[in-house]
């Protein structure tokens, strides 16, 4: 298992994982290419396959970053890849605060984020079409 920064040639493989994870709400190829070029995008490689990834926003003046997306390929779920990605993004972020939104019906993701120390601090109605989103954050102690 290898965690590394994504490269432009990874974009098509990232798109496939994104589509498997998020269906109609998946980022487009163009959006993913933009993120690979301009933001922190890290992939988890297992046997040369992309098993998962995350996308972090740029660091703000307040030393905050937003987790734009995190996904684990369905074939690799249940192997703690999501947890490893969350720990890695915390190390790479150089942020004081990490923020994310999660579909309020995605119990597995909510459990993972709480396990990683995130707390709910707000909610958006109909953020993901017909379902709301929980806003979660973690204050990083360095």
PDB file of C-alpha atoms in Angstrom:
ATOM      1  CA  UNK A   1       0.000   0.000   0.000  1.00  0.00           C
ATOM      2  CA  UNK A   2       1.370   3.379  -1.053  1.00  0.00           C
ATOM      3  CA  UNK A   3       0.045   6.863  -0.289  1.00  0.00           C
ATOM      4  CA  UNK A   4       1.283   9.444  -2.793  1.00  0.00           C
ATOM      5  CA  UNK A   5       0.339  12.723  -4.452  1.00  0.00           C
ATOM      6  CA  UNK A   6      -1.848  12.251  -7.504  1.00  0.00           C
ATOM      7  CA  UNK A   7      -0.377  13.034 -10.922  1.00  0.00           C
ATOM      8  CA  UNK A   8      -2.247  14.183 -14.057  1.00  0.00           C
ATOM      9  CA  UNK A   9      -2.217  10.670 -15.592  1.00  0.00           C
ATOM     10  CA  UNK A  10      -4.154   9.446 -12.512  1.00  0.00           C
ATOM     11  CA  UNK A  11      -7.167  11.597 -13.368  1.00  0.00           C
ATOM     12  CA  UNK A  12      -9.075   8.951 -15.366  1.00  0.00           C
ATOM     13  CA  UNK A  13      -8.597   6.397 -12.586  1.00  0.00           C
ATOM     14  CA  UNK A  14      -9.658   8.958  -9.981  1.00  0.00           C
ATOM     15  CA  UNK A  15     -12.772   9.656 -12.035  1.00  0.00           C
ATOM     16  CA  UNK A  16     -13.704   5.974 -11.979  1.00  0.00           C
ATOM     17  CA  UNK A  17     -13.396   5.772  -8.182  1.00  0.00           C
ATOM     18  CA  UNK A  18     -15.260   9.077  -7.775  1.00  0.00           C
ATOM     19  CA  UNK A  19     -18.126   7.809  -9.953  1.00  0.00           C
ATOM     20  CA  UNK A  20     -18.320   4.502  -8.079  1.00  0.00           C
ATOM     21  CA  UNK A  21     -18.476   6.355  -4.772  1.00  0.00           C
ATOM     22  CA  UNK A  22     -20.737   9.283  -5.626  1.00  0.00           C
ATOM     23  CA  UNK A  23     -22.812   8.427  -8.725  1.00  0.00           C
ATOM     24  CA  UNK A  24     -24.597  11.576  -9.939  1.00  0.00           C
ATOM     25  CA  UNK A  25     -22.750  13.814  -7.481  1.00  0.00           C
ATOM     26  CA  UNK A  26     -19.269  12.822  -8.686  1.00  0.00           C
ATOM     27  CA  UNK A  27     -16.767  15.445  -9.776  1.00  0.00           C
ATOM     28  CA  UNK A  28     -16.281  15.676 -13.542  1.00  0.00           C
ATOM     29  CA  UNK A  29     -13.003  14.780 -15.246  1.00  0.00           C
ATOM     30  CA  UNK A  30     -12.315  18.480 -15.706  1.00  0.00           C
ATOM     31  CA  UNK A  31     -12.909  19.244 -12.013  1.00  0.00           C
ATOM     32  CA  UNK A  32     -10.653  16.380 -10.929  1.00  0.00           C
ATOM     33  CA  UNK A  33      -7.911  17.520 -13.330  1.00  0.00           C
ATOM     34  CA  UNK A  34      -8.160  20.998 -11.800  1.00  0.00           C
ATOM     35  CA  UNK A  35      -7.852  19.599  -8.271  1.00  0.00           C
ATOM     36  CA  UNK A  36      -4.870  17.405  -9.192  1.00  0.00           C
ATOM     37  CA  UNK A  37      -3.114  20.470 -10.596  1.00  0.00           C
ATOM     38  CA  UNK A  38      -4.072  23.010  -7.919  1.00  0.00           C
ATOM     39  CA  UNK A  39      -4.875  21.269  -4.623  1.00  0.00           C
ATOM     40  CA  UNK A  40      -3.628  18.426  -2.481  1.00  0.00           C
ATOM     41  CA  UNK A  41      -4.896  15.183  -4.013  1.00  0.00           C
ATOM     42  CA  UNK A  42      -3.500  11.981  -2.529  1.00  0.00           C
ATOM     43  CA  UNK A  43      -4.157   8.472  -3.784  1.00  0.00           C
ATOM     44  CA  UNK A  44      -3.836   5.167  -1.991  1.00  0.00           C
ATOM     45  CA  UNK A  45      -2.325   2.618  -4.364  1.00  0.00           C
ATOM     46  CA  UNK A  46      -2.706  -1.109  -3.792  1.00  0.00           C
ATOM     47  CA  UNK A  47      -1.065  -3.407  -6.347  1.00  0.00           C
ATOM     48  CA  UNK A  48      -0.893  -0.472  -8.807  1.00  0.00           C
ATOM     49  CA  UNK A  49      -4.668   0.149  -8.512  1.00  0.00           C
ATOM     50  CA  UNK A  50      -6.130   3.296  -6.976  1.00  0.00           C
ATOM     51  CA  UNK A  51      -7.937   2.005  -3.911  1.00  0.00           C
ATOM     52  CA  UNK A  52      -8.865   5.432  -2.565  1.00  0.00           C
ATOM     53  CA  UNK A  53      -8.107   9.129  -2.609  1.00  0.00           C
ATOM     54  CA  UNK A  54      -8.791  12.473  -0.968  1.00  0.00           C
ATOM     55  CA  UNK A  55      -8.885  16.077  -2.122  1.00  0.00           C
ATOM     56  CA  UNK A  56      -8.000  18.961   0.224  1.00  0.00           C
ATOM     57  CA  UNK A  57      -8.666  22.648  -0.414  1.00  0.00           C
ATOM     58  CA  UNK A  58      -5.940  25.293  -0.314  1.00  0.00           C
ATOM     59  CA  UNK A  59      -4.905  26.531   3.119  1.00  0.00           C
ATOM     60  CA  UNK A  60      -6.828  29.659   4.140  1.00  0.00           C
ATOM     61  CA  UNK A  61      -5.455  32.649   6.048  1.00  0.00           C
ATOM     62  CA  UNK A  62      -7.125  31.181   9.139  1.00  0.00           C
ATOM     63  CA  UNK A  63      -5.113  27.972   8.629  1.00  0.00           C
ATOM     64  CA  UNK A  64      -8.209  25.985   7.641  1.00  0.00           C
ATOM     65  CA  UNK A  65      -8.580  23.347   4.963  1.00  0.00           C
ATOM     66  CA  UNK A  66     -11.702  21.722   3.643  1.00  0.00           C
ATOM     67  CA  UNK A  67     -11.906  18.085   2.699  1.00  0.00           C
ATOM     68  CA  UNK A  68     -13.531  18.340  -0.730  1.00  0.00           C
ATOM     69  CA  UNK A  69     -13.804  14.620  -1.300  1.00  0.00           C
ATOM     70  CA  UNK A  70     -12.638  11.282  -0.013  1.00  0.00           C
ATOM     71  CA  UNK A  71     -13.505   7.963  -1.575  1.00  0.00           C
ATOM     72  CA  UNK A  72     -12.579   4.308  -1.330  1.00  0.00           C
ATOM     73  CA  UNK A  73     -13.148   1.983  -4.276  1.00  0.00           C
ATOM     74  CA  UNK A  74     -15.886  -0.539  -3.360  1.00  0.00           C
ATOM     75  CA  UNK A  75     -13.469  -3.442  -3.940  1.00  0.00           C
ATOM     76  CA  UNK A  76     -11.179  -2.091  -1.198  1.00  0.00           C
ATOM     77  CA  UNK A  77     -13.693  -1.143   1.472  1.00  0.00           C
ATOM     78  CA  UNK A  78     -13.334  -2.781   4.878  1.00  0.00           C
ATOM     79  CA  UNK A  79      -9.520  -2.614   4.808  1.00  0.00           C
ATOM     80  CA  UNK A  80      -9.127   0.620   6.832  1.00  0.00           C
ATOM     81  CA  UNK A  81      -8.100   2.628   3.754  1.00  0.00           C
ATOM     82  CA  UNK A  82     -10.505   5.447   4.653  1.00  0.00           C
ATOM     83  CA  UNK A  83      -8.943   5.691   8.097  1.00  0.00           C
ATOM     84  CA  UNK A  84      -5.402   5.712   6.657  1.00  0.00           C
ATOM     85  CA  UNK A  85      -6.379   8.451   4.214  1.00  0.00           C
ATOM     86  CA  UNK A  86      -7.880  10.539   7.034  1.00  0.00           C
ATOM     87  CA  UNK A  87      -4.711  10.211   9.120  1.00  0.00           C
ATOM     88  CA  UNK A  88      -2.557  11.109   6.121  1.00  0.00           C
ATOM     89  CA  UNK A  89      -4.561  14.212   5.233  1.00  0.00           C
ATOM     90  CA  UNK A  90      -4.264  15.457   8.776  1.00  0.00           C
ATOM     91  CA  UNK A  91      -0.459  15.164   8.591  1.00  0.00           C
ATOM     92  CA  UNK A  92      -0.183  16.803   5.163  1.00  0.00           C
ATOM     93  CA  UNK A  93      -2.706  19.561   5.780  1.00  0.00           C
ATOM     94  CA  UNK A  94      -0.586  22.002   7.854  1.00  0.00           C
ATOM     95  CA  UNK A  95      -3.946  23.295   9.053  1.00  0.00           C
ATOM     96  CA  UNK A  96      -5.247  24.254  12.477  1.00  0.00           C
ATOM     97  CA  UNK A  97      -8.792  23.272  11.506  1.00  0.00           C
ATOM     98  CA  UNK A  98     -10.123  20.701   9.046  1.00  0.00           C
ATOM     99  CA  UNK A  99     -13.710  21.022   7.811  1.00  0.00           C
ATOM    100  CA  UNK A 100     -15.927  18.676   5.804  1.00  0.00           C
ATOM    101  CA  UNK A 101     -19.501  18.066   4.804  1.00  0.00           C
ATOM    102  CA  UNK A 102     -21.037  14.591   4.809  1.00  0.00           C
ATOM    103  CA  UNK A 103     -24.384  13.268   3.639  1.00  0.00           C
ATOM    104  CA  UNK A 104     -26.406  12.913   6.828  1.00  0.00           C
ATOM    105  CA  UNK A 105     -27.543   9.438   5.690  1.00  0.00           C
ATOM    106  CA  UNK A 106     -23.972   8.141   5.203  1.00  0.00           C
ATOM    107  CA  UNK A 107     -23.592   6.388   8.554  1.00  0.00           C
ATOM    108  CA  UNK A 108     -20.292   4.672   7.670  1.00  0.00           C
ATOM    109  CA  UNK A 109     -18.609   7.970   6.773  1.00  0.00           C
ATOM    110  CA  UNK A 110     -19.993   9.725   9.851  1.00  0.00           C
ATOM    111  CA  UNK A 111     -18.636   6.916  12.077  1.00  0.00           C
ATOM    112  CA  UNK A 112     -15.220   7.209  10.400  1.00  0.00           C
ATOM    113  CA  UNK A 113     -15.081  10.974  10.869  1.00  0.00           C
ATOM    114  CA  UNK A 114     -16.115  10.721  14.521  1.00  0.00           C
ATOM    115  CA  UNK A 115     -13.505   7.991  15.062  1.00  0.00           C
ATOM    116  CA  UNK A 116     -10.941  10.422  13.644  1.00  0.00           C
ATOM    117  CA  UNK A 117     -11.995  13.139  16.099  1.00  0.00           C
ATOM    118  CA  UNK A 118     -14.379  15.245  13.999  1.00  0.00           C
ATOM    119  CA  UNK A 119     -17.393  16.875  15.626  1.00  0.00           C
ATOM    120  CA  UNK A 120     -20.649  18.098  14.120  1.00  0.00           C
ATOM    121  CA  UNK A 121     -20.939  21.897  14.192  1.00  0.00           C
ATOM    122  CA  UNK A 122     -23.736  22.574  11.727  1.00  0.00           C
ATOM    123  CA  UNK A 123     -26.061  21.275   9.040  1.00  0.00           C
ATOM    124  CA  UNK A 124     -27.121  22.213   5.500  1.00  0.00           C
ATOM    125  CA  UNK A 125     -30.598  21.350   4.193  1.00  0.00           C
ATOM    126  CA  UNK A 126     -30.783  19.589   0.810  1.00  0.00           C
ATOM    127  CA  UNK A 127     -27.019  19.901   0.279  1.00  0.00           C
ATOM    128  CA  UNK A 128     -26.894  16.649  -1.667  1.00  0.00           C
ATOM    129  CA  UNK A 129     -30.069  17.053  -3.698  1.00  0.00           C
ATOM    130  CA  UNK A 130     -32.844  15.805  -1.446  1.00  0.00           C
ATOM    131  CA  UNK A 131     -30.675  14.987   1.596  1.00  0.00           C
ATOM    132  CA  UNK A 132     -28.978  17.288   4.030  1.00  0.00           C
ATOM    133  CA  UNK A 133     -25.351  17.434   5.060  1.00  0.00           C
ATOM    134  CA  UNK A 134     -23.681  17.529   8.427  1.00  0.00           C
ATOM    135  CA  UNK A 135     -20.862  20.030   8.762  1.00  0.00           C
ATOM    136  CA  UNK A 136     -18.007  18.533  10.743  1.00  0.00           C
ATOM    137  CA  UNK A 137     -14.668  19.881  11.903  1.00  0.00           C
ATOM    138  CA  UNK A 138     -11.565  18.882  13.750  1.00  0.00           C
ATOM    139  CA  UNK A 139      -9.217  21.194  15.579  1.00  0.00           C
ATOM    140  CA  UNK A 140      -5.654  19.998  15.073  1.00  0.00           C
ATOM    141  CA  UNK A 141      -3.386  20.007  18.097  1.00  0.00           C
ATOM    142  CA  UNK A 142       0.253  20.304  17.122  1.00  0.00           C
TER     143      UNK A 142
END
